[in-house]
CSV table of C-alpha atoms and ligand atoms in Angstrom, one decimal:
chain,number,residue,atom,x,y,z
A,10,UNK,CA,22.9,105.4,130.4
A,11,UNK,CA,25.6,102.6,131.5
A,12,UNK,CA,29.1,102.4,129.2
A,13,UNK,CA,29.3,99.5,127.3
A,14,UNK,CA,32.7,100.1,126.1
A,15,UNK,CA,34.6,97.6,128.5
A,16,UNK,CA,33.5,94.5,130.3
A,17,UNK,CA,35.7,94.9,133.1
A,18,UNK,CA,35.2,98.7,133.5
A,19,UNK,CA,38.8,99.9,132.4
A,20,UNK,CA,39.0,103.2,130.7
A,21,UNK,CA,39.3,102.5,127.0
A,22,UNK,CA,38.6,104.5,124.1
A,23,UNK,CA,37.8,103.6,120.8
A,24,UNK,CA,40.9,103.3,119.0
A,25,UNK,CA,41.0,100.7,122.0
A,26,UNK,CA,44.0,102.9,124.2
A,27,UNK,CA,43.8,102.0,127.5
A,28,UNK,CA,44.3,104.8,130.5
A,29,UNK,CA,46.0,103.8,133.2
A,30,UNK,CA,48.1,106.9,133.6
A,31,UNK,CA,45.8,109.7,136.0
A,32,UNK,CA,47.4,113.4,135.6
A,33,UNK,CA,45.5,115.4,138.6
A,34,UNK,CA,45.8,119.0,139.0
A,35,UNK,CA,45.7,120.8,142.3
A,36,UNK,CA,45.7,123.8,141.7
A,37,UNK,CA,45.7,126.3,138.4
A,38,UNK,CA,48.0,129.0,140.6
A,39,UNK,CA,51.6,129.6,140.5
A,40,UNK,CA,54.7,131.3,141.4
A,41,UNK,CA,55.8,131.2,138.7
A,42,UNK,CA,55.4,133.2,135.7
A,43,UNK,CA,57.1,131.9,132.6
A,44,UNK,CA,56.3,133.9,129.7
A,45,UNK,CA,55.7,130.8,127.4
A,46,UNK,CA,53.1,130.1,130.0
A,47,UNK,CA,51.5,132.7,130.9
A,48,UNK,CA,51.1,136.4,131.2
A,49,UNK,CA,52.9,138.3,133.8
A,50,UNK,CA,49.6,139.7,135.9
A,51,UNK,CA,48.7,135.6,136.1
A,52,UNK,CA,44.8,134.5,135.3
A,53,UNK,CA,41.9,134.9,136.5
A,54,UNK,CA,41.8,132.2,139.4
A,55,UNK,CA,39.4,129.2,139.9
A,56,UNK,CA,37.5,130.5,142.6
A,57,UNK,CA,37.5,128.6,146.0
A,58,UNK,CA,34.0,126.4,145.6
A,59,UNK,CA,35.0,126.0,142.3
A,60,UNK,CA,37.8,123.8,143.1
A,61,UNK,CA,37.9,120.4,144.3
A,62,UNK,CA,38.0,120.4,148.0
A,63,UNK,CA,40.8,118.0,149.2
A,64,UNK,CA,38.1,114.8,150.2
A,65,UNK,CA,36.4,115.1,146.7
A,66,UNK,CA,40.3,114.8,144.8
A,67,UNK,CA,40.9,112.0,146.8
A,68,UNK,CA,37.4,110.1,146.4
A,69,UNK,CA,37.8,110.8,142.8
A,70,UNK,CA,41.3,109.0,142.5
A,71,UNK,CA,40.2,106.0,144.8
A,72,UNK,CA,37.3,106.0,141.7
A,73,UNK,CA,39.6,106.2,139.1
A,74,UNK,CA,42.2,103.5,141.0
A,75,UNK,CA,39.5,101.1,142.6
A,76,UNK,CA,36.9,101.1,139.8
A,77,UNK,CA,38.9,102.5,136.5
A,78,UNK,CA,42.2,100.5,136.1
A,79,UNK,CA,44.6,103.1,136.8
A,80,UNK,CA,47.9,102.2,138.5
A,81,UNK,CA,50.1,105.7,137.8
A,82,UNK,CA,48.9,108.6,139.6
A,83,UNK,CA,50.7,112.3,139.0
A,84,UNK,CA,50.1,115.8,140.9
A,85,UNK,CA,50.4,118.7,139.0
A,86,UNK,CA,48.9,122.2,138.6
A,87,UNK,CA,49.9,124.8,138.4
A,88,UNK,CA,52.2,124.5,140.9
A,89,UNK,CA,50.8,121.7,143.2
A,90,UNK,CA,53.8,122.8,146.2
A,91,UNK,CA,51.3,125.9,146.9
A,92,UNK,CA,48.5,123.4,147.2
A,93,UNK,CA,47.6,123.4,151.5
A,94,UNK,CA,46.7,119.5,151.3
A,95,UNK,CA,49.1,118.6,149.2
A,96,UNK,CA,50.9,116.2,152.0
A,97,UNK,CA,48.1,114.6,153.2
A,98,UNK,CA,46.5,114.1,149.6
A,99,UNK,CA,49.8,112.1,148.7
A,100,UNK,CA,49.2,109.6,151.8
A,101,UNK,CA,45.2,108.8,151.7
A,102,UNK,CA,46.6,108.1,147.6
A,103,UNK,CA,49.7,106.0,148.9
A,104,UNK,CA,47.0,104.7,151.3
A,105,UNK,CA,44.5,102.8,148.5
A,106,UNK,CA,44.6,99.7,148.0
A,107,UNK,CA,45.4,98.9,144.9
A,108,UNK,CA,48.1,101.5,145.8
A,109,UNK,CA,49.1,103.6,142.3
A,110,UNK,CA,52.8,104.6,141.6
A,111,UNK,CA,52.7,108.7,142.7
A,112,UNK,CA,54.6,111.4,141.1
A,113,UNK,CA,54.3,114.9,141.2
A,114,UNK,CA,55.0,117.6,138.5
A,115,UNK,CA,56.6,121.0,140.3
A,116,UNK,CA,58.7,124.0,139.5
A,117,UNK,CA,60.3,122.5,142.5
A,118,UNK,CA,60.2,126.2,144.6
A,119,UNK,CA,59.8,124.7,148.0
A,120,UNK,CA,60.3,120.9,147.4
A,121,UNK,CA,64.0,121.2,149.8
A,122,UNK,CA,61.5,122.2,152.5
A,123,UNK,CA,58.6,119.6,151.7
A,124,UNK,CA,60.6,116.8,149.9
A,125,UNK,CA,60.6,114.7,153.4
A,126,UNK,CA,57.2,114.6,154.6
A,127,UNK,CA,56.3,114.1,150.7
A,128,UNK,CA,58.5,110.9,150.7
A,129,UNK,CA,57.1,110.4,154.1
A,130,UNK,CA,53.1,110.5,152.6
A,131,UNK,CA,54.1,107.9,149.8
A,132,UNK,CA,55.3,110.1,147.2
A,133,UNK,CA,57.4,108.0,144.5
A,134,UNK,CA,59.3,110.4,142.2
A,135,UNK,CA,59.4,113.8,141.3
A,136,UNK,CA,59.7,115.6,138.2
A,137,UNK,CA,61.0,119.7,138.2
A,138,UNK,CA,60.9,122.0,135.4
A,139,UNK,CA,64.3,123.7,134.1
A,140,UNK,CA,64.7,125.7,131.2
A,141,UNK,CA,68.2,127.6,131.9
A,142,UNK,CA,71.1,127.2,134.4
A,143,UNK,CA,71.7,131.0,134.1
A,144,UNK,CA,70.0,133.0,137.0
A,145,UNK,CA,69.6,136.0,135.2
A,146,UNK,CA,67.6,134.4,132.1
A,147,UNK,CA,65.9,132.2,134.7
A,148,UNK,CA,64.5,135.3,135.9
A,149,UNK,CA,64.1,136.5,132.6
A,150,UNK,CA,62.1,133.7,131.6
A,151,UNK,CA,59.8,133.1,134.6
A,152,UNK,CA,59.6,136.9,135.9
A,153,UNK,CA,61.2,135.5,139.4
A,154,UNK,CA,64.3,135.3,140.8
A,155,UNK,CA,64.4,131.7,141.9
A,156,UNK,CA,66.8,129.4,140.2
A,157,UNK,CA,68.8,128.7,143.6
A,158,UNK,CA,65.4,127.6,145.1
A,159,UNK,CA,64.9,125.1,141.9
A,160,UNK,CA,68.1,123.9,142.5
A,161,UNK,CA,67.8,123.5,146.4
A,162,UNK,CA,64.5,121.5,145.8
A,163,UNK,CA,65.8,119.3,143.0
A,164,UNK,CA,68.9,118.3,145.8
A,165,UNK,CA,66.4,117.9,148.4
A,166,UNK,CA,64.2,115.8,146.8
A,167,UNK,CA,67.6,113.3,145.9
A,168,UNK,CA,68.5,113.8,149.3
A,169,UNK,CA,64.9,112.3,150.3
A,170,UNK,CA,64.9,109.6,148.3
A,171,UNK,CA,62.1,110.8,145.6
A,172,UNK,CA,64.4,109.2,142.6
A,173,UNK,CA,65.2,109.1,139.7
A,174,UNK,CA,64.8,112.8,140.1
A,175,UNK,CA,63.9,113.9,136.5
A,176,UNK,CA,64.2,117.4,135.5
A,177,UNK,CA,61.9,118.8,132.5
A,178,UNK,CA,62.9,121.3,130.0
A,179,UNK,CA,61.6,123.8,127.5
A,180,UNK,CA,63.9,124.9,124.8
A,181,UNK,CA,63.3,128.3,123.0
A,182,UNK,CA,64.5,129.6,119.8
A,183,UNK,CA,67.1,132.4,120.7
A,184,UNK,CA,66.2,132.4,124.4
A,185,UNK,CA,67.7,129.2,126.0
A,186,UNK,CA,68.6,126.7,123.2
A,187,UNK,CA,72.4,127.5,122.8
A,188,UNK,CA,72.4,125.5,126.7
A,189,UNK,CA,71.0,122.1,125.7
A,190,UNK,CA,74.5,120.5,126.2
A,191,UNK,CA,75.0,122.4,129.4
A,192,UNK,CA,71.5,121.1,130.8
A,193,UNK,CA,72.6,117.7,129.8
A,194,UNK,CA,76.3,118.1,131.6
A,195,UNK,CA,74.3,119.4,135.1
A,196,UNK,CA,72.0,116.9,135.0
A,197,UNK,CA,75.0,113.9,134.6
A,198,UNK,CA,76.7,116.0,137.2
A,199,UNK,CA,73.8,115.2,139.6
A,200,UNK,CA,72.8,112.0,138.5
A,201,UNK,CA,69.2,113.3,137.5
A,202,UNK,CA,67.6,112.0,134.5
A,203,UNK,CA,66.9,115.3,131.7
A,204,UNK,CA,64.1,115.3,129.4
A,205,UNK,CA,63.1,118.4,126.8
A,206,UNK,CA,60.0,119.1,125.9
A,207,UNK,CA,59.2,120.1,122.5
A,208,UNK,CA,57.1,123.6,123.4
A,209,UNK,CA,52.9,123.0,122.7
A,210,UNK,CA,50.5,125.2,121.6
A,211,UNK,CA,48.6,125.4,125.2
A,212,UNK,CA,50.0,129.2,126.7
A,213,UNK,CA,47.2,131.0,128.0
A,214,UNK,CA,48.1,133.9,125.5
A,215,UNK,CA,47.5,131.5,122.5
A,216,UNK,CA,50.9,133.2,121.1
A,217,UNK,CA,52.9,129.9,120.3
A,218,UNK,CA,54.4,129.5,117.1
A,219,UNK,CA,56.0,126.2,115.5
A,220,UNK,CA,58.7,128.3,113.6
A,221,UNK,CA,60.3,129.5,117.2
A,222,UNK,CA,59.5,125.9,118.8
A,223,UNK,CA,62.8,124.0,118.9
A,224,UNK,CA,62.2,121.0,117.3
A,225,UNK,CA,63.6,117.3,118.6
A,226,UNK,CA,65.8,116.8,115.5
A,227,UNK,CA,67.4,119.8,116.5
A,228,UNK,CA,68.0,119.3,120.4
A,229,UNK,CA,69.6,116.1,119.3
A,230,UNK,CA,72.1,117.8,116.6
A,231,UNK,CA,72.7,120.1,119.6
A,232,UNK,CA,73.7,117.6,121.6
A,233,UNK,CA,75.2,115.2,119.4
A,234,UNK,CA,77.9,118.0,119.4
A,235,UNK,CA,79.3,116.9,122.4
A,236,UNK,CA,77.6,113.8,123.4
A,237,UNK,CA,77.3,110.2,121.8
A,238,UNK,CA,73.8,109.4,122.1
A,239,UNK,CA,72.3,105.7,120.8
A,240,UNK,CA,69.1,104.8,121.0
A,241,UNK,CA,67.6,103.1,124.2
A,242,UNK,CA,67.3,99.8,124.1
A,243,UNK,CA,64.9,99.5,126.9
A,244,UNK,CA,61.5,99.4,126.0
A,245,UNK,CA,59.8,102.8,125.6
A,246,UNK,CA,55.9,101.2,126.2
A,247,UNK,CA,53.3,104.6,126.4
A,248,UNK,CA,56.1,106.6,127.9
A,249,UNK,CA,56.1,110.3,126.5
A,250,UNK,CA,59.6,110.6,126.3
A,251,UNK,CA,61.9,109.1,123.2
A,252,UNK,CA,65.2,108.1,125.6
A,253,UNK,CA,69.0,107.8,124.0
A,254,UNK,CA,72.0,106.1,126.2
A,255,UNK,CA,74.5,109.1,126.7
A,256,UNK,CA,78.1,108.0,126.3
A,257,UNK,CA,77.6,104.6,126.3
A,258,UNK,CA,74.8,104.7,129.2
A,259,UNK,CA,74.2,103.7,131.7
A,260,UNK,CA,72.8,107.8,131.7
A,261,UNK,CA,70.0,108.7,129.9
A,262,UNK,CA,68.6,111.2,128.1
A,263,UNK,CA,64.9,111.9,127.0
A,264,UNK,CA,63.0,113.7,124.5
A,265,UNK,CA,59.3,114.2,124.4
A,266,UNK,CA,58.3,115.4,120.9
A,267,UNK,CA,54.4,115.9,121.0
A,268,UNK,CA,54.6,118.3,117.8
A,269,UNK,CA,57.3,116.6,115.5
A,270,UNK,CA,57.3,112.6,116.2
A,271,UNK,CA,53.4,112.7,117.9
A,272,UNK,CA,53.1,109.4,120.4
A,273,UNK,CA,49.2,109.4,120.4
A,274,UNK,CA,48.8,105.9,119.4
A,275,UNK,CA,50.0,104.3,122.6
A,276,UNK,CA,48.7,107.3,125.2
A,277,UNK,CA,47.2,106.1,128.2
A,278,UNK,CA,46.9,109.1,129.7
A,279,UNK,CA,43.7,110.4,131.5
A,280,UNK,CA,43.4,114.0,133.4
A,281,UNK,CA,41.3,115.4,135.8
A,282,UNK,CA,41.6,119.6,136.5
A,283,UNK,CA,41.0,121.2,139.6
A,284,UNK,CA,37.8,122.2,139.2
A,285,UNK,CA,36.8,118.5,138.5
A,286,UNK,CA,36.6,118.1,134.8
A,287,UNK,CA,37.8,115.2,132.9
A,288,UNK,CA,40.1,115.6,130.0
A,289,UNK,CA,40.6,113.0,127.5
A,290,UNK,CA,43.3,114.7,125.8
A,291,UNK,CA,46.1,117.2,127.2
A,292,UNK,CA,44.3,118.9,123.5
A,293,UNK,CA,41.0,117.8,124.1
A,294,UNK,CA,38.7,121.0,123.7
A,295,UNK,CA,35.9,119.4,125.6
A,296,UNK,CA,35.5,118.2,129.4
A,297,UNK,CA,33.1,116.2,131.4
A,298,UNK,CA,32.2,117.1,134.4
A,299,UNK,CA,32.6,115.1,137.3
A,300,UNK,CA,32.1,118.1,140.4
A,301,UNK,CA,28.3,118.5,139.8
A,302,UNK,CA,27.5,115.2,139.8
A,303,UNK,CA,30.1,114.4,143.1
A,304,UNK,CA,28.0,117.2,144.8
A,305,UNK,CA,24.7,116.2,143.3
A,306,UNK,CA,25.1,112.8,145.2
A,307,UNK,CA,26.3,110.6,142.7
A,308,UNK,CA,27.7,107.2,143.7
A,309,UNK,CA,31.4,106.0,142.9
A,310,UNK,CA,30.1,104.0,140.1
A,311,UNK,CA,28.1,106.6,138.4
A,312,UNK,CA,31.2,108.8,139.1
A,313,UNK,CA,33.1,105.6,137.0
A,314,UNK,CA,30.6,105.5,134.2
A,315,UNK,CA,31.2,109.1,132.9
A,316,UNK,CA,34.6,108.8,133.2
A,317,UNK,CA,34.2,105.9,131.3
A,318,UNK,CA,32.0,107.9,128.6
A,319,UNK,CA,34.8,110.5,128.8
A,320,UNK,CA,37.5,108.7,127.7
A,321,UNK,CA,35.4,106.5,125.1
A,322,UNK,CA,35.2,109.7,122.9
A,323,UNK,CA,38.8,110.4,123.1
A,324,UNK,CA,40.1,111.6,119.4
A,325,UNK,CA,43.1,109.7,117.8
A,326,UNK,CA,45.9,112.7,118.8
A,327,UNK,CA,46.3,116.0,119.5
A,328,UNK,CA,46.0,117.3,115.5
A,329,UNK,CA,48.0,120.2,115.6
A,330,UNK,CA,49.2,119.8,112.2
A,331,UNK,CA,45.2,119.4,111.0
A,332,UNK,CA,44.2,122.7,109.6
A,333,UNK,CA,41.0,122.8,111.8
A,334,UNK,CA,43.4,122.3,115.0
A,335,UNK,CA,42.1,124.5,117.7
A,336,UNK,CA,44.1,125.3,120.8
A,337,UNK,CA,41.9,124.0,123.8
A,338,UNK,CA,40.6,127.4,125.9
A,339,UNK,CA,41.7,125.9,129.0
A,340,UNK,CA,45.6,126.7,129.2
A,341,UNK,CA,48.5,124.2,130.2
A,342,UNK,CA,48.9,126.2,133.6
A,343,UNK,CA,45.4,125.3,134.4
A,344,UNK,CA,45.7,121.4,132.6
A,345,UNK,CA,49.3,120.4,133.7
A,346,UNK,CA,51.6,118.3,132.5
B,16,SF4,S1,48.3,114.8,122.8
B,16,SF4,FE1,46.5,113.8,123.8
B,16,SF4,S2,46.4,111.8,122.8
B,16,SF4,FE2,48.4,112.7,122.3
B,16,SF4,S3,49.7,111.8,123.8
B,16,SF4,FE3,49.1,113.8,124.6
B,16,SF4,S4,47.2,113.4,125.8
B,16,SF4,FE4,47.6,111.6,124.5
């Protein structure tokens, strides 16, 4: 059955959002494991044939950039740093024609050392998780001891040109939220760009609750204490992130409130896991798959078709405050950002 949604075979959806944003996950592993995340023994793995073999991510994306509209590519996991491939996945993307902006979500445990070749392979920008400057409630928080690696990868990927370097952080109520201000002051310090992240409902323990999530009203009261912050004047567009000039700019600073100021209406995001399933939503609680029908034989615009269907059933937002919300089964470690 063909899609008749768009005439020039862009992915739309019915509340007419168009995605042009691709979030691709390499892997569902980490080496990581922060507790908001995910348990300390990890998951049960995708098993090898179940993921997506390096040729089939990159087929897929060429069918998603060639066929679908989609300009913005970003890696992410997991961790996609432990993904083998990971270089050479980066350059047959940079190597498309239309070629896609690249970015790459990471914990950043390893970028120092891979940061170069990255740039090399056509990697644009990076973004690197941070919840906490202090080493011992880094390892607190993500069970390793690994904050000077963080840092050491968020240098080396300035030092290789993968800017604005943008650092992503997770604020907890009585864990980490007394060092908004401080995040803010390292990241001016370094001249990367900090955004927090209001936490979701996606841990693979299904244990999150909104009255310890540290709300975006409140990160801004925090840092309001000892930073002038005005509103952005640049346009904001489908970004995630809310941004405020700090001090008079021209530094920014950005908050992405999926829970308490929702920015469904203008998503144009698309996802496709590991294992080769499409997600409509980062919420969505159903996929489509795209791996059996890539193995069955299917050509690239049959591959474009469901994607197509895919999307056209996208719901209008995440509905976390609807009574019926359900957390997707699938957890953020094995979605990414
Ligand atoms: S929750 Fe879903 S619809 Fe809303 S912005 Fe995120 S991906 Fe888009």
């Amino acid at each position: 059955m063909k899609a008749a949604q768009s005439s020039d075979g862009i992915l739309v959806d019915r509340y007419g959002r168009v995605a042009r944003d691709l979030r691709v996950s390499l892997t569902d592993k980490c080496n990581l494991r922060c507790t908001y995340c995910m348990p300390a023994e990890g998951l049960p793995w995708l098993a090898g044939p179940e993921l997506l073999t390096d040729d089939e991510i990159v087929r897929l994306v060429r069918v998603a950039v060639q066929r679908l509209g989609v300009t913005e590519v970003r890696f992410t996991g997991g961790e996609p740093l432990i993904r083998p491939g990971l270089v050479g996945i980066v350059a047959a993307v940079a190597a498309l024609d239309p070629r896609p902006r690249i970015s790459l979500t990471t914990n950043g445990i390893g970028l120092d050392r891979l940061a170069p070749a990255l740039r090399a392979a056509g990697l644009d920008r990076v973004n690197v998780s941070l919840d906490t400057l202090d080493a011992a409630r880094f390892t607190e928080l993500t069970r390793r001891p690994r904050l000077d690696a963080v840092l050491a990868g968020m240098a080396g990927a300035a030092a290789a040109g993968l800017t604005p370097v943008k650092i992503n952080s997770v604020l907890m109520r009585g864990v980490n939220d007394d060092e908004a201000p401080a995040l803010l002051r390292f990241a001016l310090a370094h001249g990367y760009e900090l955004r927090f992240i209001e936490q979701m409902p996606l841990d693979a323990q299904h244990g999150w609750d909104r009255a310890a999530m540290v709300t975006a009203d409140e990160i801004l009261a925090s840092l309001r204490r000892e930073f002038d912050l005005r509103t952005d004047p640049a346009e904001r567009g489908s970004a995630p992130a809310e941004t405020w000039l700090v001090d008079g700019g021209p530094a920014r600073v950005g908050v992405i409130a999926s829970v308490t100021r929702p920015f469904c209406g203008d998503c144009d995001r698309t996802r496709l896991t590991a294992d080769g399933q499409v997600r409509a939503c980062l919420f969505a609680t159903e996929e489509s798959d795209l791996r059996g029908a890539l193995r069955a034989g299917a050509d690239d615009e049959d591959l474009a078709d469901r994607w197509r269907r895919a999307m056209w059933g996208k719901r209008a937002g995440h509905g976390i405050d609807d009574p019926t919300f359900l957390q997707p089964a699938r957890p953020m470690s094995a979605i990414g950002g």
